[in-house]
PDB file of C-alpha atoms in Angstrom:
ATOM      1  CA  MET A  24       7.215  10.449  11.219  1.00  0.00           C
ATOM      2  CA  THR A  25      10.142   8.072  11.127  1.00  0.00           C
ATOM      3  CA  PRO A  26      12.296   8.847   8.088  1.00  0.00           C
ATOM      4  CA  TRP A  27      13.395   6.223   5.637  1.00  0.00           C
ATOM      5  CA  LEU A  28      17.031   7.164   6.033  1.00  0.00           C
ATOM      6  CA  ARG A  29      17.625   4.931   9.064  1.00  0.00           C
ATOM      7  CA  ARG A  30      18.293   1.258   8.615  1.00  0.00           C
ATOM      8  CA  SER A  31      15.520  -1.160   9.347  1.00  0.00           C
ATOM      9  CA  ARG A  32      15.752  -3.659  12.180  1.00  0.00           C
ATOM     10  CA  PRO A  33      16.391  -7.354  11.408  1.00  0.00           C
ATOM     11  CA  ARG A  34      13.819  -8.602   8.952  1.00  0.00           C
ATOM     12  CA  THR A  35      11.473 -11.518   9.497  1.00  0.00           C
ATOM     13  CA  PRO A  36      10.232 -13.747   6.699  1.00  0.00           C
ATOM     14  CA  ALA A  37       6.766 -13.109   5.332  1.00  0.00           C
ATOM     15  CA  PRO A  38       4.131 -15.850   5.251  1.00  0.00           C
ATOM     16  CA  THR A  39       4.484 -18.367   2.445  1.00  0.00           C
ATOM     17  CA  LEU A  40       2.664 -17.198  -0.646  1.00  0.00           C
ATOM     18  CA  PRO A  41       0.031 -19.431  -2.209  1.00  0.00           C
ATOM     19  CA  SER A  42       0.797 -21.109  -5.516  1.00  0.00           C
ATOM     20  CA  ARG A  43       0.333 -18.869  -8.546  1.00  0.00           C
ATOM     21  CA  ASP A  44      -2.757 -18.902 -10.693  1.00  0.00           C
ATOM     22  CA  THR A  45      -2.322 -17.272 -14.067  1.00  0.00           C
ATOM     23  CA  SER A  46      -6.067 -17.020 -14.652  1.00  0.00           C
ATOM     24  CA  THR A  47      -7.801 -13.724 -13.901  1.00  0.00           C
ATOM     25  CA  ALA A  48     -10.977 -13.694 -11.818  1.00  0.00           C
ATOM     26  CA  THR A  49     -13.980 -12.375 -13.692  1.00  0.00           C
ATOM     27  CA  THR A  50     -15.529 -10.939 -10.529  1.00  0.00           C
ATOM     28  CA  ARG A  51     -13.478  -8.925  -8.042  1.00  0.00           C
ATOM     29  CA  VAL A  52     -14.131  -9.973  -4.457  1.00  0.00           C
ATOM     30  CA  ASP A  53     -14.774  -7.125  -2.033  1.00  0.00           C
ATOM     31  CA  LEU A  54     -14.904  -6.717   1.757  1.00  0.00           C
ATOM     32  CA  HIS A  55     -18.202  -4.855   2.136  1.00  0.00           C
ATOM     33  CA  GLU A  56     -19.245  -6.767   5.269  1.00  0.00           C
ATOM     34  CA  LEU A  57     -15.995  -5.809   7.032  1.00  0.00           C
ATOM     35  CA  THR A  58     -15.926  -2.113   6.098  1.00  0.00           C
ATOM     36  CA  PRO A  59     -15.602   0.110   9.178  1.00  0.00           C
ATOM     37  CA  ASP A  60     -17.582   3.270   9.868  1.00  0.00           C
ATOM     38  CA  THR A  61     -17.001   5.922   7.197  1.00  0.00           C
ATOM     39  CA  GLY A  62     -15.051   8.180   9.550  1.00  0.00           C
ATOM     40  CA  VAL A  63     -12.784   5.333  10.631  1.00  0.00           C
ATOM     41  CA  PHE A  64     -12.261   4.300   6.997  1.00  0.00           C
ATOM     42  CA  LEU A  65     -11.367   7.822   5.888  1.00  0.00           C
ATOM     43  CA  GLY A  66      -9.114   8.498   8.873  1.00  0.00           C
ATOM     44  CA  HIS A  67      -7.064   5.336   8.430  1.00  0.00           C
ATOM     45  CA  CYS A  68      -6.819   5.604   4.644  1.00  0.00           C
ATOM     46  CA  ALA A  69      -5.837   9.288   4.817  1.00  0.00           C
ATOM     47  CA  ALA A  70      -3.183   8.605   7.479  1.00  0.00           C
ATOM     48  CA  LEU A  71      -1.637   5.996   5.185  1.00  0.00           C
ATOM     49  CA  HIS A  72      -1.613   8.344   2.208  1.00  0.00           C
ATOM     50  CA  LEU A  73      -0.009  11.113   4.226  1.00  0.00           C
ATOM     51  CA  THR A  74       2.706   8.628   5.188  1.00  0.00           C
ATOM     52  CA  PHE A  75       3.118   7.511   1.576  1.00  0.00           C
ATOM     53  CA  PHE A  76       3.628  11.156   0.611  1.00  0.00           C
ATOM     54  CA  GLU A  77       6.289  11.612   3.299  1.00  0.00           C
ATOM     55  CA  GLN A  78       8.071   8.400   2.276  1.00  0.00           C
ATOM     56  CA  LEU A  79       8.157   9.366  -1.378  1.00  0.00           C
ATOM     57  CA  SER A  80       9.323  12.878  -0.511  1.00  0.00           C
ATOM     58  CA  HIS A  81      12.279  11.401   1.406  1.00  0.00           C
ATOM     59  CA  ALA A  82      13.023   9.183  -1.584  1.00  0.00           C
ATOM     60  CA  VAL A  83      12.975  12.236  -3.885  1.00  0.00           C
ATOM     61  CA  ALA A  84      15.561  13.966  -1.704  1.00  0.00           C
ATOM     62  CA  ASN A  85      17.884  10.949  -1.842  1.00  0.00           C
ATOM     63  CA  ALA A  86      17.394   9.955  -5.472  1.00  0.00           C
ATOM     64  CA  PRO A  87      20.725   9.685  -7.341  1.00  0.00           C
ATOM     65  CA  ARG A  88      19.641  11.320 -10.611  1.00  0.00           C
ATOM     66  CA  VAL A  89      17.179  13.870 -11.939  1.00  0.00           C
ATOM     67  CA  ALA A  90      15.164  11.215 -13.791  1.00  0.00           C
ATOM     68  CA  GLU A  91      14.517   9.365 -10.528  1.00  0.00           C
ATOM     69  CA  LYS A  92      13.725  12.590  -8.685  1.00  0.00           C
ATOM     70  CA  ASP A  93      11.212  13.540 -11.358  1.00  0.00           C
ATOM     71  CA  ALA A  94       9.451  10.143 -11.339  1.00  0.00           C
ATOM     72  CA  LEU A  95       9.288  10.071  -7.542  1.00  0.00           C
ATOM     73  CA  ALA A  96       8.000  13.642  -7.438  1.00  0.00           C
ATOM     74  CA  GLU A  97       5.217  12.585  -9.807  1.00  0.00           C
ATOM     75  CA  ALA A  98       4.318   9.679  -7.528  1.00  0.00           C
ATOM     76  CA  ALA A  99       4.443  11.897  -4.430  1.00  0.00           C
ATOM     77  CA  ALA A 100       2.125  14.413  -6.093  1.00  0.00           C
ATOM     78  CA  THR A 101      -0.371  11.641  -6.815  1.00  0.00           C
ATOM     79  CA  THR A 102      -0.373  10.409  -3.212  1.00  0.00           C
ATOM     80  CA  LEU A 103      -0.841  13.987  -2.015  1.00  0.00           C
ATOM     81  CA  ALA A 104      -3.777  14.467  -4.396  1.00  0.00           C
ATOM     82  CA  ARG A 105      -5.380  11.289  -3.067  1.00  0.00           C
ATOM     83  CA  TYR A 106      -4.811  12.413   0.503  1.00  0.00           C
ATOM     84  CA  ARG A 107      -6.442  15.761  -0.206  1.00  0.00           C
ATOM     85  CA  GLY A 108      -9.363  13.988  -1.855  1.00  0.00           C
ATOM     86  CA  LEU A 109      -9.910  11.891   1.265  1.00  0.00           C
ATOM     87  CA  VAL A 110      -9.726  14.999   3.465  1.00  0.00           C
ATOM     88  CA  ALA A 111     -12.224  16.724   1.173  1.00  0.00           C
ATOM     89  CA  GLU A 112     -14.621  13.825   1.721  1.00  0.00           C
ATOM     90  CA  MET A 113     -14.196  14.281   5.479  1.00  0.00           C
ATOM     91  CA  GLY A 114     -15.171  17.920   4.966  1.00  0.00           C
ATOM     92  CA  ARG A 115     -18.341  16.933   3.092  1.00  0.00           C
ATOM     93  CA  LEU A 116     -19.278  14.733   6.035  1.00  0.00           C
ATOM     94  CA  LYS A 117     -18.361  17.474   8.542  1.00  0.00           C
ATOM     95  CA  LEU A 118     -15.627  15.344  10.117  1.00  0.00           C
ATOM     96  CA  ASP A 119     -12.520  16.808  11.763  1.00  0.00           C
ATOM     97  CA  PRO A 120      -9.539  15.383   9.789  1.00  0.00           C
ATOM     98  CA  ALA A 121      -7.153  15.556  12.745  1.00  0.00           C
ATOM     99  CA  ALA A 122      -9.604  13.779  15.043  1.00  0.00           C
ATOM    100  CA  VAL A 123     -10.361  10.923  12.653  1.00  0.00           C
ATOM    101  CA  MET A 124      -6.719  10.428  11.582  1.00  0.00           C
ATOM    102  CA  GLU A 125      -5.090  10.593  15.024  1.00  0.00           C
ATOM    103  CA  PRO A 126      -6.145   7.101  16.250  1.00  0.00           C
ATOM    104  CA  HIS A 127      -4.410   5.501  13.262  1.00  0.00           C
ATOM    105  CA  LEU A 128      -1.094   7.346  13.277  1.00  0.00           C
ATOM    106  CA  ALA A 129       0.753   5.050  15.703  1.00  0.00           C
ATOM    107  CA  GLY A 130      -0.082   1.943  13.684  1.00  0.00           C
ATOM    108  CA  VAL A 131       0.772   3.638  10.392  1.00  0.00           C
ATOM    109  CA  GLN A 132       4.098   4.898  11.765  1.00  0.00           C
ATOM    110  CA  GLU A 133       4.985   1.398  13.002  1.00  0.00           C
ATOM    111  CA  PHE A 134       4.192  -0.008   9.560  1.00  0.00           C
ATOM    112  CA  GLU A 135       6.404   2.665   7.994  1.00  0.00           C
ATOM    113  CA  ARG A 136       9.250   1.836  10.372  1.00  0.00           C
ATOM    114  CA  ARG A 137       9.076  -1.877   9.618  1.00  0.00           C
ATOM    115  CA  THR A 138       9.000  -1.407   5.840  1.00  0.00           C
ATOM    116  CA  MET A 139      11.328   1.545   5.312  1.00  0.00           C
ATOM    117  CA  GLY A 140      14.160  -0.484   3.782  1.00  0.00           C
ATOM    118  CA  ALA A 141      17.903  -0.417   4.388  1.00  0.00           C
ATOM    119  CA  ASP A 142      18.796   1.781   1.415  1.00  0.00           C
ATOM    120  CA  TRP A 143      17.268   3.926  -1.326  1.00  0.00           C
ATOM    121  CA  HIS A 144      16.546   1.012  -3.667  1.00  0.00           C
ATOM    122  CA  GLU A 145      14.673  -0.876  -0.961  1.00  0.00           C
ATOM    123  CA  GLN A 146      12.806   2.314  -0.046  1.00  0.00           C
ATOM    124  CA  VAL A 147      11.479   2.671  -3.589  1.00  0.00           C
ATOM    125  CA  ALA A 148      10.637  -1.039  -3.767  1.00  0.00           C
ATOM    126  CA  SER A 149       8.769  -0.701  -0.451  1.00  0.00           C
ATOM    127  CA  ALA A 150       6.685   2.141  -1.852  1.00  0.00           C
ATOM    128  CA  HIS A 151       5.946   0.156  -5.006  1.00  0.00           C
ATOM    129  CA  VAL A 152       4.764  -2.910  -3.087  1.00  0.00           C
ATOM    130  CA  ALA A 153       2.945  -1.229  -0.204  1.00  0.00           C
ATOM    131  CA  ILE A 154       1.139   1.432  -2.216  1.00  0.00           C
ATOM    132  CA  GLY A 155       0.078  -1.032  -4.898  1.00  0.00           C
ATOM    133  CA  PHE A 156      -1.124  -3.697  -2.467  1.00  0.00           C
ATOM    134  CA  LEU A 157      -2.885  -1.281  -0.120  1.00  0.00           C
ATOM    135  CA  THR A 158      -4.559   0.716  -2.890  1.00  0.00           C
ATOM    136  CA  ASP A 159      -6.071  -2.509  -4.218  1.00  0.00           C
ATOM    137  CA  PHE A 160      -7.129  -3.382  -0.672  1.00  0.00           C
ATOM    138  CA  TRP A 161      -8.741  -0.033   0.178  1.00  0.00           C
ATOM    139  CA  ILE A 162     -10.751  -0.010  -3.048  1.00  0.00           C
ATOM    140  CA  ARG A 163     -12.171  -3.404  -2.105  1.00  0.00           C
ATOM    141  CA  LEU A 164     -12.818  -2.317   1.483  1.00  0.00           C
ATOM    142  CA  GLY A 165     -14.601   0.808   0.228  1.00  0.00           C
ATOM    143  CA  ALA A 166     -17.343  -1.385  -1.254  1.00  0.00           C
ATOM    144  CA  GLY A 167     -19.123  -1.246   2.097  1.00  0.00           C
ATOM    145  CA  LEU A 168     -19.263   2.550   2.354  1.00  0.00           C
ATOM    146  CA  PRO A 169     -22.524   4.456   1.779  1.00  0.00           C
ATOM    147  CA  ARG A 170     -23.154   4.866  -1.956  1.00  0.00           C
ATOM    148  CA  GLU A 171     -22.103   8.506  -2.410  1.00  0.00           C
ATOM    149  CA  SER A 172     -18.976   8.232  -0.281  1.00  0.00           C
ATOM    150  CA  ARG A 173     -18.081   4.951  -1.949  1.00  0.00           C
ATOM    151  CA  ASP A 174     -18.201   6.452  -5.430  1.00  0.00           C
ATOM    152  CA  ARG A 175     -16.155   9.505  -4.434  1.00  0.00           C
ATOM    153  CA  VAL A 176     -13.558   7.475  -2.513  1.00  0.00           C
ATOM    154  CA  GLU A 177     -13.131   5.046  -5.394  1.00  0.00           C
ATOM    155  CA  ALA A 178     -12.589   7.990  -7.749  1.00  0.00           C
ATOM    156  CA  VAL A 179     -10.025   9.487  -5.354  1.00  0.00           C
ATOM    157  CA  LEU A 180      -8.066   6.224  -5.082  1.00  0.00           C
ATOM    158  CA  ALA A 181      -8.063   5.877  -8.875  1.00  0.00           C
ATOM    159  CA  GLN A 182      -6.435   9.298  -9.393  1.00  0.00           C
ATOM    160  CA  GLY A 183      -3.114   9.323 -11.219  1.00  0.00           C
ATOM    161  CA  ASP A 184      -0.797   6.409 -11.918  1.00  0.00           C
ATOM    162  CA  LEU A 185       1.492   5.397  -9.079  1.00  0.00           C
ATOM    163  CA  GLU A 186       2.630   2.083 -10.497  1.00  0.00           C
ATOM    164  CA  ARG A 187       4.170   3.377 -13.732  1.00  0.00           C
ATOM    165  CA  PRO A 188       6.778   5.801 -12.291  1.00  0.00           C
ATOM    166  CA  LEU A 189       7.821   3.461  -9.455  1.00  0.00           C
ATOM    167  CA  HIS A 190       8.034   0.496 -11.832  1.00  0.00           C
ATOM    168  CA  ALA A 191      10.212   2.538 -14.211  1.00  0.00           C
ATOM    169  CA  ILE A 192      12.653   3.512 -11.460  1.00  0.00           C
ATOM    170  CA  ILE A 193      13.136  -0.073 -10.265  1.00  0.00           C
ATOM    171  CA  GLU A 194      13.382  -1.365 -13.824  1.00  0.00           C
ATOM    172  CA  ARG A 195      16.157   1.128 -14.668  1.00  0.00           C
ATOM    173  CA  ALA A 196      18.006   0.342 -11.439  1.00  0.00           C
ATOM    174  CA  ILE A 197      17.992  -3.396 -12.160  1.00  0.00           C
ATOM    175  CA  ALA A 198      19.094  -2.820 -15.750  1.00  0.00           C
ATOM    176  CA  ALA A 199      22.049  -0.767 -14.489  1.00  0.00           C
ATOM    177  CA  ASN A 200      22.918  -3.270 -11.755  1.00  0.00           C
ATOM    178  CA  PRO A 201      21.460  -6.757 -12.344  1.00  0.00           C
ATOM    179  CA  ARG A 202      22.704  -7.899  -8.931  1.00  0.00           C
ATOM    180  CA  LEU A 203      19.930  -5.810  -7.389  1.00  0.00           C
ATOM    181  CA  SER A 204      17.326  -8.195  -8.785  1.00  0.00           C
ATOM    182  CA  SER A 205      17.700 -11.025  -6.273  1.00  0.00           C
ATOM    183  CA  ARG A 206      18.042  -8.668  -3.305  1.00  0.00           C
ATOM    184  CA  LEU A 207      14.957  -6.644  -4.224  1.00  0.00           C
ATOM    185  CA  ALA A 208      12.969  -9.808  -4.943  1.00  0.00           C
ATOM    186  CA  LEU A 209      13.736 -11.069  -1.446  1.00  0.00           C
ATOM    187  CA  TRP A 210      12.971  -7.695   0.122  1.00  0.00           C
ATOM    188  CA  CYS A 211       9.627  -7.413  -1.703  1.00  0.00           C
ATOM    189  CA  ARG A 212       8.711 -10.900  -0.535  1.00  0.00           C
ATOM    190  CA  ARG A 213       9.457  -9.954   3.063  1.00  0.00           C
ATOM    191  CA  LEU A 214       7.238  -6.878   2.788  1.00  0.00           C
ATOM    192  CA  VAL A 215       4.098  -8.917   2.175  1.00  0.00           C
ATOM    193  CA  GLY A 216       3.615 -10.023   5.776  1.00  0.00           C
ATOM    194  CA  ASP A 217       3.696  -6.514   7.270  1.00  0.00           C
ATOM    195  CA  THR A 218       1.592  -5.112   4.423  1.00  0.00           C
ATOM    196  CA  MET A 219      -1.071  -7.759   4.972  1.00  0.00           C
ATOM    197  CA  LEU A 220      -1.108  -7.010   8.709  1.00  0.00           C
ATOM    198  CA  GLN A 221      -1.558  -3.304   7.969  1.00  0.00           C
ATOM    199  CA  ALA A 222      -4.489  -4.130   5.703  1.00  0.00           C
ATOM    200  CA  ARG A 223      -6.099  -6.466   8.242  1.00  0.00           C
ATOM    201  CA  SER A 224      -5.858  -3.777  10.928  1.00  0.00           C
ATOM    202  CA  ALA A 225      -8.418  -1.730   8.944  1.00  0.00           C
ATOM    203  CA  LEU A 226     -11.090  -4.436   8.974  1.00  0.00           C
ATOM    204  CA  ALA A 227     -14.159  -4.200  11.211  1.00  0.00           C
ATOM    205  CA  LEU A 228     -14.101  -7.794  12.430  1.00  0.00           C
ATOM    206  CA  HIS A 229     -17.086  -9.543  13.996  1.00  0.00           C
ATOM    207  CA  ALA A 230     -17.273 -11.834  17.005  1.00  0.00           C
ATOM    208  CA  ASP A 231     -17.555 -14.788  14.627  1.00  0.00           C
ATOM    209  CA  ARG A 232     -14.044 -14.724  13.194  1.00  0.00           C
ATOM    210  CA  SER A 233     -14.565 -17.897  11.180  1.00  0.00           C
ATOM    211  CA  ARG A 234     -17.244 -16.115   9.142  1.00  0.00           C
ATOM    212  CA  ASP A 235     -14.914 -13.155   8.659  1.00  0.00           C
ATOM    213  CA  GLU A 236     -12.107 -15.390   7.428  1.00  0.00           C
ATOM    214  CA  GLU A 237     -14.374 -16.835   4.759  1.00  0.00           C
ATOM    215  CA  GLN A 238     -14.661 -13.334   3.279  1.00  0.00           C
ATOM    216  CA  ILE A 239     -11.064 -12.269   3.938  1.00  0.00           C
ATOM    217  CA  GLU A 240      -9.300 -15.292   2.430  1.00  0.00           C
ATOM    218  CA  PRO A 241     -10.407 -14.892  -1.211  1.00  0.00           C
ATOM    219  CA  VAL A 242      -9.694 -11.151  -1.136  1.00  0.00           C
ATOM    220  CA  PHE A 243      -6.158 -11.634   0.138  1.00  0.00           C
ATOM    221  CA  THR A 244      -5.624 -14.420  -2.373  1.00  0.00           C
ATOM    222  CA  GLU A 245      -6.488 -11.909  -5.116  1.00  0.00           C
ATOM    223  CA  LEU A 246      -4.275  -9.217  -3.587  1.00  0.00           C
ATOM    224  CA  ILE A 247      -1.284 -11.539  -3.358  1.00  0.00           C
ATOM    225  CA  ALA A 248      -1.870 -12.689  -6.927  1.00  0.00           C
ATOM    226  CA  GLU A 249      -1.776  -9.071  -8.132  1.00  0.00           C
ATOM    227  CA  HIS A 250       1.333  -8.446  -6.012  1.00  0.00           C
ATOM    228  CA  THR A 251       2.941 -11.424  -7.752  1.00  0.00           C
ATOM    229  CA  ARG A 252       2.019 -10.050 -11.174  1.00  0.00           C
ATOM    230  CA  ARG A 253       3.411  -6.650 -10.174  1.00  0.00           C
ATOM    231  CA  LEU A 254       6.798  -8.212  -9.377  1.00  0.00           C
ATOM    232  CA  ASP A 255       6.686 -10.479 -12.424  1.00  0.00           C
ATOM    233  CA  ARG A 256       6.413  -7.382 -14.604  1.00  0.00           C
ATOM    234  CA  LEU A 257       9.747  -6.312 -13.122  1.00  0.00           C
ATOM    235  CA  GLY A 258      11.310  -9.705 -13.682  1.00  0.00           C
ATOM    236  CA  LEU A 259      11.374 -10.328  -9.922  1.00  0.00           C
ATOM    237  CA  THR A 260      10.249 -13.558  -8.308  1.00  0.00           C
ATOM    238  CA  ALA A 261       7.464 -12.978  -5.744  1.00  0.00           C
TER     239      ALA A 261
END
């Protein structure tokens, strides 16, 4: 897979974010009508988690201090545990992991290339945004899986805490160099467009796209709102 050490190509602005709403929805909207076949779901989600693990492993190798290496190693271990959990579910369903993951690798690698960041700080910020956004997305998409698989997949995606160690790294970096704040805020904003496209690529869309959009729009509104809160907790402007 493409390493994070190379510089990214010129960046394009992400779509304009909707205005913020500080209220929290009492009912989480899901995507059960757009959930793909279980094998397709597991293959795509596992391919992403394998890529997350590789990205975080590269970040560990290039971290400037032991504290950052330790936090990133913790996050990488969590993504690996989730990946193994998804592969275990494939085994229960007698699916070949390589066969169900292979169709998704090209798209996942392209997403990785577009969001790798120009330096180590942007790499960590990319992981924080992409993993957080896409974990929220895949949990919602999993609502349409058969009951037993749905419960196991949701438990797998809830393993560990990826936000805390990545948040702590970025927070310390900004405290040490406040000038990073505006640059990382802009970079995180630019990530949203590609991350949304990666999420949409997992949907099983129908011929009637207008009906699909009625279900997609409120989910992505929620996801962007949580993305905004994630950056607000870092003092960044989404």
